[in-house]
Amino acid sequence: MNYLFTSESVSEGHPDKVADQISDAVLDEFLARDPQSKVACETLVTTGQVVLAGEIKSSAYVDLHEVVRRVIGEIGYNDSRIGFDAQSCGILSAIHEQSGDINRGVERSAPEEQGAGDQGMMFGYATDETPLYIPVTIALAHAILKELSAIRREGREMTYLRPDSKSQVTVEYDDRHRPVGVHTIVVSTQHDEFIHPDASTSQQQADAAMQQRIEADVRAILLPRVRAVLPEQMRHLLDTDFRLLVNPTGKFVVGGPHGDTGLTGRKIIVDTYGGRGAHGGGAFSGKDPSKVDRSAAYAARHIAKNLVAAGMASRALVQVAYAIGCAQPVSLLVDTQGTARVDASDAEISARVAEIFDMRPHAIEQRFGLRKPIYRATATWGHVGRTPRRVQLQFASRYDAQPITVDAELFAWEKLDYVEPLRAAFGLA
């Protein structure tokens, strides 16, 4: 019997994502100047106010106020009339030094023996239902908002758009867990008050007219653009007669941090697999890679993706767990959810994977280049299902003698560089 599954995404202007981007931008600024910085930065955003808190150990100096205002401006909050503005918002910093008790559990004289920054369990997941190796529901939800953001920034169509938006996609699956087609799409987007009441039009009628215009534009402009940018194997999913709900409350003028307080780390399911697989509970943004909440979750995703890409299973869920101050994980499990295509049990697969992948925190940092300032790019549209790419990053402030240039690789944990070693290890070569 067929069933339905739903995932959501949020835009770069969603208040929680504003907070994530500020936290990751702060992290990047410190890593650009001191790659050994230890950073745990949390951000709260609300009407006219930003609060930074957390612990940082670094030899670098960063102008936190400048970073916050720049990020908010780049997102698109540049008008004080909407209750949150890059230039006029207040900024309170409550950053202090990292605890020595935590630091001594992390730093070692031998770098390879670096301990985990905390206890906990992390998960990575992959599925072959999309070319991105993530569930189709979250892939579509991200694609809708990425294209909506592009339309807003181009400024040629749907010119009433504001930065805050959300999407939700429900997909019908068959009893073999294969996607059949889209069942429901929800798009909620903040907008200007672009139709006003007058002598012949009430506020209620003006609101209804705005909603109708936005829904028509979503159908005629947004969704065709989304279909065009999807991988070819996914486009047919939008050919079904799906239900479309646009701004279901009827109006979305008050939004962003003025409409809802935002906090770092409240969108961990948006950041990962849209509710498929599992999540250990630890957020990513604002944390340097000594925090295994982040780095080990990336490493677990890397394992799961390479296992599925190697043809070993249709789906793979990888769990890894650590004790604070200890380099070696206390456990590693691969769960193929009954889809394994190799002559080995999940326990045997787990044991071999533990031999192939070095899961010590320092090894993970080295494998993916995690001491580079690569994290702002992860704070929107998900940390997984992305395309690895080499970039040259620029950092500058009035406190730097000259601009800082860093060569780095974004999303290195998404590389399929272990496919052949895995195939060889399991006799598939």
Tab-separated table of C-alpha atoms in Angstrom:
chain	number	residue	atom	x	y	z
A	1	MET	CA	0.000	0.000	0.000
A	2	ASN	CA	1.292	3.457	-0.864
A	3	TYR	CA	2.085	5.959	1.889
A	4	LEU	CA	2.946	9.647	2.279
A	5	PHE	CA	6.052	11.290	3.765
A	6	THR	CA	6.724	14.999	4.282
A	7	SER	CA	9.810	17.207	4.733
A	8	GLU	CA	10.214	20.964	5.099
A	9	SER	CA	12.824	23.599	4.331
A	10	VAL	CA	13.240	27.230	5.353
A	11	SER	CA	14.869	30.135	3.532
A	12	GLU	CA	17.963	32.143	4.408
A	13	GLY	CA	15.649	34.837	5.818
A	14	HIS	CA	13.888	32.530	8.265
A	15	PRO	CA	14.795	33.758	11.764
A	16	ASP	CA	16.385	30.474	12.847
A	17	LYS	CA	18.473	30.427	9.674
A	18	VAL	CA	19.493	34.056	10.194
A	19	ALA	CA	20.853	32.917	13.567
A	20	ASP	CA	22.628	29.911	12.012
A	21	GLN	CA	24.285	32.090	9.367
A	22	ILE	CA	25.531	34.607	11.927
A	23	SER	CA	26.971	31.826	14.097
A	24	ASP	CA	28.727	30.179	11.163
A	25	ALA	CA	30.010	33.512	9.843
A	26	VAL	CA	31.558	34.218	13.252
A	27	LEU	CA	33.161	30.760	13.181
A	28	ASP	CA	34.572	31.364	9.691
A	29	GLU	CA	36.069	34.718	10.669
A	30	PHE	CA	37.983	33.135	13.543
A	31	LEU	CA	39.138	30.103	11.521
A	32	ALA	CA	40.340	32.351	8.683
A	33	ARG	CA	42.711	34.084	11.095
A	34	ASP	CA	43.491	31.210	13.482
A	35	PRO	CA	42.682	27.718	12.140
A	36	GLN	CA	43.039	26.232	15.631
A	37	SER	CA	40.285	28.406	17.076
A	38	LYS	CA	37.815	26.682	19.353
A	39	VAL	CA	34.384	28.196	18.774
A	40	ALA	CA	30.903	27.537	20.121
A	41	CYS	CA	28.809	30.544	19.105
A	42	GLU	CA	25.063	30.801	19.653
A	43	THR	CA	22.871	33.563	18.234
A	44	LEU	CA	19.408	34.887	19.103
A	45	VAL	CA	17.595	37.293	16.800
A	46	THR	CA	14.362	39.130	17.489
A	47	THR	CA	12.760	42.496	16.735
A	48	GLY	CA	15.623	44.969	16.305
A	49	GLN	CA	18.032	42.889	18.378
A	50	VAL	CA	20.818	40.307	18.023
A	51	VAL	CA	22.373	38.495	20.989
A	52	LEU	CA	25.636	36.545	20.668
A	53	ALA	CA	26.659	34.065	23.345
A	54	GLY	CA	29.093	31.201	23.657
A	55	GLU	CA	32.693	30.250	24.245
A	56	ILE	CA	35.682	31.037	22.028
A	57	LYS	CA	39.407	30.294	22.417
A	58	SER	CA	41.488	31.950	19.689
A	59	SER	CA	44.530	34.088	19.017
A	60	ALA	CA	42.496	36.100	16.479
A	61	TYR	CA	40.495	39.266	16.952
A	62	VAL	CA	37.182	39.539	15.090
A	63	ASP	CA	34.902	42.584	14.902
A	64	LEU	CA	31.724	40.730	15.841
A	65	HIS	CA	29.414	43.706	15.271
A	66	GLU	CA	30.690	44.144	11.728
A	67	VAL	CA	30.217	40.448	10.973
A	68	VAL	CA	26.643	40.441	12.293
A	69	ARG	CA	25.603	43.511	10.306
A	70	ARG	CA	27.208	42.233	7.113
A	71	VAL	CA	25.447	38.861	7.306
A	72	ILE	CA	22.048	40.406	8.012
A	73	GLY	CA	22.496	42.824	5.107
A	74	GLU	CA	23.525	40.061	2.706
A	75	ILE	CA	20.420	38.087	3.622
A	76	GLY	CA	18.261	41.044	2.630
A	77	TYR	CA	17.145	42.724	5.851
A	78	ASN	CA	17.972	46.299	4.886
A	79	ASP	CA	14.803	48.180	5.769
A	80	SER	CA	13.993	49.268	9.331
A	81	ARG	CA	10.292	49.432	8.436
A	82	ILE	CA	10.063	45.626	8.558
A	83	GLY	CA	11.301	45.460	12.156
A	84	PHE	CA	14.774	44.049	11.563
A	85	ASP	CA	17.537	45.896	9.781
A	86	ALA	CA	21.270	45.337	9.376
A	87	GLN	CA	22.245	48.902	10.224
A	88	SER	CA	19.825	49.743	13.011
A	89	CYS	CA	19.559	46.490	15.006
A	90	GLY	CA	21.102	46.386	18.464
A	91	ILE	CA	23.869	43.832	19.071
A	92	LEU	CA	24.746	42.368	22.464
A	93	SER	CA	27.817	40.120	22.753
A	94	ALA	CA	28.128	37.718	25.687
A	95	ILE	CA	31.049	35.702	24.284
A	96	HIS	CA	33.580	34.384	26.795
A	97	GLU	CA	36.593	32.052	26.926
A	98	GLN	CA	36.210	28.299	26.406
A	99	SER	CA	36.220	26.304	29.627
A	100	GLY	CA	39.658	24.934	30.527
A	101	ASP	CA	38.007	21.707	31.654
A	102	ILE	CA	36.626	21.175	28.140
A	103	ASN	CA	39.789	22.338	26.394
A	104	ARG	CA	42.096	19.891	28.177
A	105	GLY	CA	39.919	17.034	26.966
A	106	VAL	CA	40.319	18.168	23.361
A	107	GLU	CA	43.889	19.389	22.855
A	108	ARG	CA	46.731	16.867	22.984
A	109	SER	CA	50.485	17.066	22.374
A	110	ALA	CA	49.981	14.512	19.595
A	111	PRO	CA	47.330	16.023	17.272
A	112	GLU	CA	46.049	12.628	16.136
A	113	GLU	CA	45.033	11.873	19.727
A	114	GLN	CA	42.781	14.934	19.936
A	115	GLY	CA	39.781	14.039	22.052
A	116	ALA	CA	36.131	14.513	21.172
A	117	GLY	CA	34.763	17.837	22.361
A	118	ASP	CA	31.746	16.199	23.968
A	119	GLN	CA	29.936	12.924	24.384
A	120	GLY	CA	27.015	12.046	22.146
A	121	MET	CA	25.856	10.110	19.113
A	122	MET	CA	25.780	11.329	15.530
A	123	PHE	CA	24.041	9.937	12.460
A	124	GLY	CA	24.619	9.957	8.738
A	125	TYR	CA	22.103	8.750	6.168
A	126	ALA	CA	21.942	8.133	2.436
A	127	THR	CA	19.356	6.785	0.017
A	128	ASP	CA	19.456	6.058	-3.699
A	129	GLU	CA	16.012	7.597	-4.336
A	130	THR	CA	17.681	10.768	-5.702
A	131	PRO	CA	20.996	11.494	-7.468
A	132	LEU	CA	21.833	13.631	-4.421
A	133	TYR	CA	21.594	10.584	-2.145
A	134	ILE	CA	19.101	12.382	0.102
A	135	PRO	CA	15.341	11.847	0.390
A	136	VAL	CA	13.345	13.374	-2.444
A	137	THR	CA	11.086	15.239	0.001
A	138	ILE	CA	13.894	17.358	1.465
A	139	ALA	CA	15.577	17.715	-1.951
A	140	LEU	CA	12.398	19.230	-3.410
A	141	ALA	CA	11.735	21.427	-0.372
A	142	HIS	CA	15.241	22.920	-0.643
A	143	ALA	CA	14.967	23.355	-4.422
A	144	ILE	CA	11.741	25.353	-4.105
A	145	LEU	CA	13.230	27.850	-1.675
A	146	LYS	CA	16.581	28.149	-3.441
A	147	GLU	CA	14.729	29.150	-6.599
A	148	LEU	CA	12.407	31.475	-4.696
A	149	SER	CA	15.488	33.162	-3.221
A	150	ALA	CA	17.010	33.497	-6.692
A	151	ILE	CA	13.831	35.160	-7.972
A	152	ARG	CA	13.845	37.610	-5.050
A	153	ARG	CA	17.493	38.533	-5.566
A	154	GLU	CA	17.079	38.957	-9.335
A	155	GLY	CA	14.338	41.513	-8.645
A	156	ARG	CA	12.592	41.117	-12.017
A	157	GLU	CA	9.580	38.987	-11.088
A	158	MET	CA	7.600	38.550	-7.869
A	159	THR	CA	9.118	41.854	-6.743
A	160	TYR	CA	7.005	41.844	-3.583
A	161	LEU	CA	9.068	39.020	-2.027
A	162	ARG	CA	10.780	39.453	1.347
A	163	PRO	CA	13.520	37.183	2.779
A	164	ASP	CA	11.497	34.920	5.113
A	165	SER	CA	9.887	31.829	3.563
A	166	LYS	CA	9.168	28.170	4.170
A	167	SER	CA	8.316	25.179	2.003
A	168	GLN	CA	6.930	21.742	2.721
A	169	VAL	CA	6.696	18.822	0.313
A	170	THR	CA	4.676	15.644	0.714
A	171	VAL	CA	5.567	12.759	-1.605
A	172	GLU	CA	3.681	9.542	-2.252
A	173	TYR	CA	5.799	6.383	-1.996
A	174	ASP	CA	4.965	2.877	-3.124
A	175	ASP	CA	5.288	-0.180	-0.883
A	176	ARG	CA	8.901	-0.638	-2.053
A	177	HIS	CA	9.721	2.827	-0.686
A	178	ARG	CA	10.123	4.341	-4.162
A	179	PRO	CA	8.756	7.876	-4.775
A	180	VAL	CA	5.744	7.913	-7.095
A	181	GLY	CA	4.953	11.626	-7.257
A	182	VAL	CA	4.374	14.816	-5.326
A	183	HIS	CA	1.160	14.836	-3.306
A	184	THR	CA	1.202	18.312	-1.673
A	185	ILE	CA	3.411	21.404	-1.812
A	186	VAL	CA	3.151	24.186	0.766
A	187	VAL	CA	4.866	27.530	0.123
A	188	SER	CA	4.691	30.333	2.669
A	189	THR	CA	6.551	33.466	1.687
A	190	GLN	CA	6.857	36.844	3.347
A	191	HIS	CA	5.797	39.696	1.087
A	192	ASP	CA	5.271	43.436	0.856
A	193	GLU	CA	1.809	44.901	1.386
A	194	PHE	CA	1.531	45.401	-2.363
A	195	ILE	CA	-2.271	45.706	-2.612
A	196	HIS	CA	-3.936	48.264	-0.324
A	197	PRO	CA	-7.592	48.790	0.603
A	198	ASP	CA	-9.355	51.798	-0.896
A	199	ALA	CA	-12.850	53.185	-1.128
A	200	SER	CA	-14.066	50.122	-3.017
A	201	THR	CA	-11.809	47.448	-1.488
A	202	SER	CA	-11.749	46.243	2.118
A	203	GLN	CA	-8.606	45.034	3.902
A	204	GLN	CA	-9.924	41.480	3.700
A	205	GLN	CA	-10.421	41.787	-0.051
A	206	ALA	CA	-6.956	43.309	-0.487
A	207	ASP	CA	-5.418	40.457	1.487
A	208	ALA	CA	-7.277	37.880	-0.619
A	209	ALA	CA	-6.112	39.567	-3.816
A	210	MET	CA	-2.475	39.451	-2.632
A	211	GLN	CA	-2.752	35.777	-1.799
A	212	GLN	CA	-4.286	34.991	-5.191
A	213	ARG	CA	-1.511	36.883	-6.982
A	214	ILE	CA	1.225	35.094	-5.038
A	215	GLU	CA	-0.341	31.678	-5.655
A	216	ALA	CA	-0.630	32.407	-9.384
A	217	ASP	CA	3.026	33.461	-9.497
A	218	VAL	CA	4.134	30.350	-7.613
A	219	ARG	CA	2.344	28.203	-10.222
A	220	ALA	CA	3.412	30.171	-13.283
A	221	ILE	CA	6.898	31.384	-12.335
A	222	LEU	CA	8.393	29.514	-9.379
A	223	LEU	CA	7.440	25.883	-9.976
A	224	PRO	CA	8.426	25.808	-13.682
A	225	ARG	CA	11.829	27.195	-12.701
A	226	VAL	CA	12.165	24.562	-9.982
A	227	ARG	CA	11.348	21.775	-12.417
A	228	ALA	CA	13.936	23.096	-14.880
A	229	VAL	CA	16.789	23.002	-12.334
A	230	LEU	CA	15.974	19.584	-10.863
A	231	PRO	CA	18.072	16.565	-11.854
A	232	GLU	CA	16.391	14.887	-14.816
A	233	GLN	CA	15.547	11.797	-12.764
A	234	MET	CA	13.408	13.913	-10.398
A	235	ARG	CA	11.459	16.160	-12.789
A	236	HIS	CA	8.628	13.709	-13.412
A	237	LEU	CA	7.657	13.890	-9.729
A	238	LEU	CA	6.243	17.372	-10.349
A	239	ASP	CA	4.122	16.153	-13.260
A	240	THR	CA	1.453	14.736	-10.944
A	241	ASP	CA	-1.729	16.615	-10.105
A	242	PHE	CA	-0.499	17.732	-6.693
A	243	ARG	CA	-2.210	19.989	-4.185
A	244	LEU	CA	-0.641	23.452	-3.827
A	245	LEU	CA	-1.099	25.593	-0.705
A	246	VAL	CA	0.374	29.109	-0.818
A	247	ASN	CA	0.400	31.350	2.281
A	248	PRO	CA	-2.405	29.312	3.887
A	249	THR	CA	-3.084	31.964	6.562
A	250	GLY	CA	-3.883	34.417	3.765
A	251	LYS	CA	-1.195	36.991	4.538
A	252	PHE	CA	2.514	37.006	5.490
A	253	VAL	CA	3.745	40.593	5.753
A	254	VAL	CA	5.152	40.458	9.297
A	255	GLY	CA	8.010	37.966	9.209
A	256	GLY	CA	11.682	37.361	9.839
A	257	PRO	CA	13.045	38.041	13.337
A	258	HIS	CA	10.320	40.682	13.806
A	259	GLY	CA	7.644	38.009	13.416
A	260	ASP	CA	9.340	35.159	15.272
A	261	THR	CA	12.450	34.919	17.433
A	262	GLY	CA	15.274	32.925	15.846
A	263	LEU	CA	17.861	30.724	17.567
A	264	THR	CA	20.930	28.872	16.352
A	265	GLY	CA	20.385	25.134	15.954
A	266	ARG	CA	16.583	24.935	15.799
A	267	LYS	CA	16.439	23.604	12.239
A	268	ILE	CA	18.541	20.436	12.547
A	269	ILE	CA	16.082	18.335	10.539
A	270	VAL	CA	16.073	20.912	7.730
A	271	ASP	CA	19.885	20.799	7.916
A	272	THR	CA	19.990	17.026	7.409
A	273	TYR	CA	17.522	14.500	5.986
A	274	GLY	CA	14.086	16.013	6.443
A	275	GLY	CA	13.066	13.518	9.113
A	276	ARG	CA	14.345	10.367	7.409
A	277	GLY	CA	17.094	8.345	9.019
A	278	ALA	CA	17.849	9.659	12.504
A	279	HIS	CA	19.463	12.593	14.290
A	280	GLY	CA	21.575	12.597	17.433
A	281	GLY	CA	20.152	15.947	18.561
A	282	GLY	CA	23.275	18.097	18.329
A	283	ALA	CA	23.130	21.205	16.145
A	284	PHE	CA	25.909	22.094	13.691
A	285	SER	CA	26.137	25.847	13.175
A	286	GLY	CA	28.584	27.918	15.191
A	287	LYS	CA	30.690	24.925	16.217
A	288	ASP	CA	34.305	24.329	15.195
A	289	PRO	CA	35.157	20.756	14.099
A	290	SER	CA	36.471	19.666	17.497
A	291	LYS	CA	32.761	19.455	18.324
A	292	VAL	CA	31.863	15.997	17.029
A	293	ASP	CA	28.199	17.009	16.886
A	294	ARG	CA	29.264	18.568	13.615
A	295	SER	CA	32.386	16.845	12.309
A	296	ALA	CA	31.345	13.271	13.102
A	297	ALA	CA	27.890	13.838	11.603
A	298	TYR	CA	29.640	14.880	8.384
A	299	ALA	CA	31.874	11.808	8.556
A	300	ALA	CA	28.888	9.515	9.126
A	301	ARG	CA	27.126	11.044	6.109
A	302	HIS	CA	30.284	10.475	4.035
A	303	ILE	CA	30.292	6.788	4.970
A	304	ALA	CA	26.572	6.335	4.281
A	305	LYS	CA	26.735	8.103	0.915
A	306	ASN	CA	29.735	6.105	-0.281
A	307	LEU	CA	28.150	2.822	0.841
A	308	VAL	CA	24.989	3.525	-1.170
A	309	ALA	CA	26.902	4.884	-4.179
A	310	ALA	CA	29.044	1.746	-4.148
A	311	GLY	CA	25.892	-0.323	-4.651
A	312	MET	CA	26.171	-2.020	-1.269
A	313	ALA	CA	22.647	-1.002	-0.190
A	314	SER	CA	19.710	1.143	-1.258
A	315	ARG	CA	19.728	2.933	2.081
A	316	ALA	CA	22.270	3.252	4.857
A	317	LEU	CA	22.056	4.780	8.314
A	318	VAL	CA	25.368	5.181	10.144
A	319	GLN	CA	25.617	5.888	13.860
A	320	VAL	CA	28.839	6.866	15.629
A	321	ALA	CA	29.203	7.758	19.321
A	322	TYR	CA	31.931	9.390	21.416
A	323	ALA	CA	32.987	10.065	24.994
A	324	ILE	CA	34.356	13.527	25.783
A	325	GLY	CA	38.138	13.655	25.706
A	326	CYS	CA	38.495	10.270	23.956
A	327	ALA	CA	39.817	10.042	20.400
A	328	GLN	CA	38.346	6.715	19.338
A	329	PRO	CA	34.563	6.476	19.047
A	330	VAL	CA	32.883	4.188	21.547
A	331	SER	CA	30.716	2.646	18.815
A	332	LEU	CA	30.030	2.622	15.083
A	333	LEU	CA	27.017	0.966	13.480
A	334	VAL	CA	25.877	0.625	9.875
A	335	ASP	CA	22.169	-0.153	9.428
A	336	THR	CA	21.227	-0.962	5.828
A	337	GLN	CA	17.537	-1.228	6.778
A	338	GLY	CA	17.203	-4.574	5.039
A	339	THR	CA	18.494	-3.288	1.684
A	340	ALA	CA	22.033	-4.731	1.722
A	341	ARG	CA	23.294	-6.183	-1.576
A	342	VAL	CA	26.464	-7.795	-0.188
A	343	ASP	CA	26.986	-11.160	1.475
A	344	ALA	CA	27.532	-9.694	4.918
A	345	SER	CA	25.395	-8.852	7.931
A	346	ASP	CA	25.082	-5.274	9.129
A	347	ALA	CA	27.362	-6.199	12.037
A	348	GLU	CA	30.018	-7.437	9.608
A	349	ILE	CA	29.619	-4.340	7.431
A	350	SER	CA	30.020	-2.159	10.532
A	351	ALA	CA	33.230	-3.913	11.579
A	352	ARG	CA	34.823	-3.534	8.139
A	353	VAL	CA	33.739	0.087	7.822
A	354	ALA	CA	35.362	0.827	11.204
A	355	GLU	CA	38.635	-0.510	9.780
A	356	ILE	CA	38.400	1.517	6.550
A	357	PHE	CA	37.402	4.907	7.996
A	358	ASP	CA	39.471	6.586	10.709
A	359	MET	CA	36.821	8.235	12.881
A	360	ARG	CA	39.099	10.007	15.336
A	361	PRO	CA	38.250	13.736	15.441
A	362	HIS	CA	41.646	14.890	14.135
A	363	ALA	CA	41.494	12.392	11.251
A	364	ILE	CA	38.023	13.638	10.330
A	365	GLU	CA	39.247	17.247	10.371
A	366	GLN	CA	42.141	16.354	8.082
A	367	ARG	CA	40.060	14.217	5.709
A	368	PHE	CA	37.584	17.002	4.955
A	369	GLY	CA	39.669	20.135	5.539
A	370	LEU	CA	37.441	21.182	8.413
A	371	ARG	CA	39.871	23.716	9.878
A	372	LYS	CA	39.180	25.999	6.899
A	373	PRO	CA	36.510	28.761	7.068
A	374	ILE	CA	33.935	26.800	5.042
A	375	TYR	CA	30.880	26.936	7.242
A	376	ARG	CA	28.770	29.933	6.207
A	377	ALA	CA	27.916	28.015	3.011
A	378	THR	CA	26.427	25.166	5.058
A	379	ALA	CA	24.013	27.355	7.016
A	380	THR	CA	21.328	27.412	4.296
A	381	TRP	CA	19.821	24.721	2.043
A	382	GLY	CA	21.171	21.820	4.093
A	383	HIS	CA	24.561	20.445	5.087
A	384	VAL	CA	24.101	17.330	2.929
A	385	GLY	CA	23.021	16.653	-0.642
A	386	ARG	CA	25.404	19.380	-1.797
A	387	THR	CA	28.072	19.512	-4.517
A	388	PRO	CA	31.717	19.527	-3.371
A	389	ARG	CA	33.713	22.331	-4.937
A	390	ARG	CA	36.980	24.153	-4.509
A	391	VAL	CA	36.747	27.876	-3.789
A	392	GLN	CA	38.931	30.824	-2.894
A	393	LEU	CA	37.542	32.650	0.118
A	394	GLN	CA	38.288	36.267	1.013
A	395	PHE	CA	38.219	37.779	4.505
A	396	ALA	CA	38.985	41.385	5.406
A	397	SER	CA	38.350	43.881	8.153
A	398	ARG	CA	39.805	47.198	9.226
A	399	TYR	CA	41.834	45.321	11.842
A	400	ASP	CA	43.680	43.173	9.271
A	401	ALA	CA	46.931	44.436	7.754
A	402	GLN	CA	45.788	42.973	4.432
A	403	PRO	CA	42.922	40.800	3.151
A	404	ILE	CA	43.105	37.091	3.940
A	405	THR	CA	42.729	34.594	1.086
A	406	VAL	CA	41.974	30.942	1.849
A	407	ASP	CA	41.831	28.077	-0.657
A	408	ALA	CA	39.288	25.539	0.572
A	409	GLU	CA	36.930	22.778	-0.478
A	410	LEU	CA	33.264	23.141	0.380
A	411	PHE	CA	31.196	20.080	1.299
A	412	ALA	CA	34.141	17.662	1.061
A	413	TRP	CA	32.129	15.080	3.041
A	414	GLU	CA	29.867	14.774	-0.012
A	415	LYS	CA	32.668	13.346	-2.167
A	416	LEU	CA	32.349	9.800	-3.507
A	417	ASP	CA	36.036	9.062	-2.995
A	418	TYR	CA	35.591	5.803	-1.051
A	419	VAL	CA	33.328	4.017	-3.525
A	420	GLU	CA	36.088	1.884	-5.059
A	421	PRO	CA	37.809	1.000	-1.740
A	422	LEU	CA	34.428	-0.110	-0.361
A	423	ARG	CA	33.629	-2.154	-3.444
A	424	ALA	CA	37.018	-3.828	-3.216
A	425	ALA	CA	36.642	-4.526	0.509
A	426	PHE	CA	33.277	-6.219	-0.025
A	427	GLY	CA	34.140	-8.094	-3.219
A	428	LEU	CA	32.143	-5.886	-5.591
A	429	ALA	CA	35.067	-4.638	-7.662
